[in-house]
Short mmCIF file of C-alpha atoms in Angstrom, two decimals:
data_model
loop_
_atom_site.label_atom_id
_atom_site.label_comp_id
_atom_site.label_asym_id
_atom_site.label_seq_id
_atom_site.Cartn_x
_atom_site.Cartn_y
_atom_site.Cartn_z
CA UNK A 28 -4.48 64.51 -21.33
CA UNK A 29 -7.49 64.24 -23.66
CA UNK A 30 -10.86 63.91 -22.02
CA UNK A 31 -12.87 60.81 -23.01
CA UNK A 32 -16.33 61.20 -24.42
CA UNK A 33 -18.80 59.12 -22.37
CA UNK A 34 -21.44 57.20 -24.35
CA UNK A 35 -25.08 58.05 -24.07
CA UNK A 36 -27.17 55.85 -21.78
CA UNK A 37 -29.93 54.04 -23.70
CA UNK A 38 -31.51 52.11 -20.80
CA UNK A 39 -29.40 48.98 -21.34
CA UNK A 40 -26.15 48.13 -19.64
CA UNK A 41 -23.00 48.12 -21.75
CA UNK A 42 -21.08 44.85 -21.67
CA UNK A 43 -17.65 45.50 -20.28
CA UNK A 44 -15.00 45.54 -22.99
CA UNK A 45 -11.45 46.31 -21.90
CA UNK A 46 -8.02 46.39 -23.38
CA UNK A 47 -5.30 43.98 -22.33
CA UNK A 48 -3.59 46.67 -20.21
CA UNK A 49 -2.77 46.81 -16.53
CA UNK A 50 -5.76 47.24 -14.21
CA UNK A 51 -5.82 50.57 -12.45
CA UNK A 52 -8.11 51.80 -9.67
CA UNK A 53 -9.75 55.19 -9.27
CA UNK A 54 -11.81 56.75 -6.47
CA UNK A 55 -13.12 59.49 -8.79
CA UNK A 56 -16.79 58.38 -8.32
CA UNK A 57 -16.43 57.03 -4.79
CA UNK A 58 -19.44 58.04 -2.70
CA UNK A 59 -18.36 58.76 0.91
CA UNK A 60 -21.93 59.81 1.81
CA UNK A 61 -23.36 56.28 1.34
CA UNK A 62 -23.11 54.49 4.75
CA UNK A 63 -23.58 51.08 3.07
CA UNK A 64 -20.61 51.53 0.74
CA UNK A 65 -18.54 53.74 3.08
CA UNK A 66 -19.36 53.13 6.75
CA UNK A 67 -18.04 55.65 9.28
CA UNK A 68 -16.25 52.85 11.13
CA UNK A 69 -14.43 49.97 9.50
CA UNK A 70 -13.68 46.58 11.02
CA UNK A 71 -10.27 45.79 12.47
CA UNK A 72 -7.61 45.31 9.71
CA UNK A 73 -10.05 46.42 6.99
CA UNK A 74 -7.74 49.08 5.56
CA UNK A 75 -4.74 46.71 5.43
CA UNK A 76 -6.84 44.00 3.78
CA UNK A 77 -8.26 46.44 1.25
CA UNK A 78 -4.83 47.82 0.35
CA UNK A 79 -3.41 44.30 0.00
CA UNK A 80 -6.25 43.30 -2.33
CA UNK A 81 -5.84 46.43 -4.49
CA UNK A 82 -2.06 45.82 -4.62
CA UNK A 83 -2.62 42.20 -5.65
CA UNK A 84 -5.16 43.08 -8.35
CA UNK A 85 -2.85 45.78 -9.68
CA UNK A 86 -0.70 42.99 -11.08
CA UNK A 87 -3.65 41.85 -13.26
CA UNK A 88 -4.71 43.21 -16.57
CA UNK A 89 -8.22 44.59 -16.97
CA UNK A 90 -8.96 41.81 -19.41
CA UNK A 91 -7.89 39.18 -16.83
CA UNK A 92 -10.19 40.78 -14.23
CA UNK A 93 -13.31 40.51 -16.42
CA UNK A 94 -12.54 37.08 -17.88
CA UNK A 95 -10.79 35.17 -15.10
CA UNK A 96 -13.30 34.13 -12.45
CA UNK A 97 -11.23 33.65 -9.33
CA UNK A 98 -12.84 31.99 -6.27
CA UNK A 99 -10.54 33.78 -3.85
CA UNK A 100 -11.53 37.15 -5.33
CA UNK A 101 -15.10 36.38 -6.42
CA UNK A 102 -14.96 39.01 -9.14
CA UNK A 103 -18.20 39.30 -11.16
CA UNK A 104 -20.80 41.66 -12.48
CA UNK A 105 -23.81 42.70 -10.45
CA UNK A 106 -27.22 41.23 -11.03
CA UNK A 107 -29.00 44.38 -9.82
CA UNK A 108 -32.41 42.73 -9.53
CA UNK A 109 -31.00 40.41 -6.87
CA UNK A 110 -29.59 43.24 -4.74
CA UNK A 111 -30.94 45.87 -2.37
CA UNK A 112 -30.28 48.36 -5.19
CA UNK A 113 -32.28 47.02 -8.15
CA UNK A 114 -31.71 50.28 -10.10
CA UNK A 115 -27.92 50.11 -9.67
CA UNK A 116 -25.67 53.09 -8.95
CA UNK A 117 -28.40 55.72 -9.33
CA UNK A 118 -26.27 58.49 -7.83
CA UNK A 119 -23.99 58.37 -10.88
CA UNK A 120 -24.52 60.41 -14.06
CA UNK A 121 -26.85 58.56 -16.47
CA UNK A 122 -24.02 57.83 -18.91
CA UNK A 123 -21.99 56.16 -16.14
CA UNK A 124 -25.03 54.15 -15.04
CA UNK A 125 -24.97 52.46 -18.44
CA UNK A 126 -21.82 50.54 -17.49
CA UNK A 127 -22.10 47.13 -15.81
CA UNK A 128 -21.51 47.12 -12.07
CA UNK A 129 -18.63 44.93 -10.88
CA UNK A 130 -17.57 43.65 -7.49
CA UNK A 131 -14.79 41.69 -5.82
CA UNK A 132 -14.28 40.56 -2.28
CA UNK A 133 -11.62 41.95 -0.03
CA UNK A 134 -10.93 38.74 1.84
CA UNK A 135 -13.14 35.67 2.34
CA UNK A 136 -16.25 37.77 3.12
CA UNK A 137 -14.62 38.95 6.33
CA UNK A 138 -14.18 42.53 5.14
CA UNK A 139 -16.89 42.75 2.50
CA UNK A 140 -16.71 43.72 -1.14
CA UNK A 141 -15.54 46.52 -3.36
CA UNK A 142 -18.09 47.74 -5.95
CA UNK A 143 -17.57 49.80 -9.06
CA UNK A 144 -17.60 50.14 -12.82
CA UNK A 145 -14.87 49.42 -15.34
CA UNK A 146 -14.15 51.83 -18.19
CA UNK A 147 -11.18 50.89 -20.38
CA UNK A 148 -8.65 49.52 -17.93
CA UNK A 149 -9.79 51.52 -14.88
CA UNK A 150 -11.91 50.10 -12.09
CA UNK A 151 -13.81 53.10 -10.67
CA UNK A 152 -14.58 52.29 -7.04
CA UNK A 153 -18.06 53.47 -6.17
#
């Protein structure tokens, strides 16, 4: 498999452009050391709800995910200045920081949200 060349970060976020291909998920950049994104204890039924949401979204294309605003999923980009992390995903390599942050809810705010970046048709869970 050919490695992809990541673009250089120029201080501005890249608008997400994706192909009309199935949406895949990756944990390649998942940060288990961040207690806010990966608490040591999850709420009851969290894992089942997360897996159900990932399964459901796996039937979408990446293009659908970034263009179809679904109230039950609440998928949208981050407005970093309105978060507790105004500088974004600073633990990522600078080139990866140049991608827009995305999020979606697991289930009606009961189990929180999944955060990440999208490159091509892969949602990298952070």
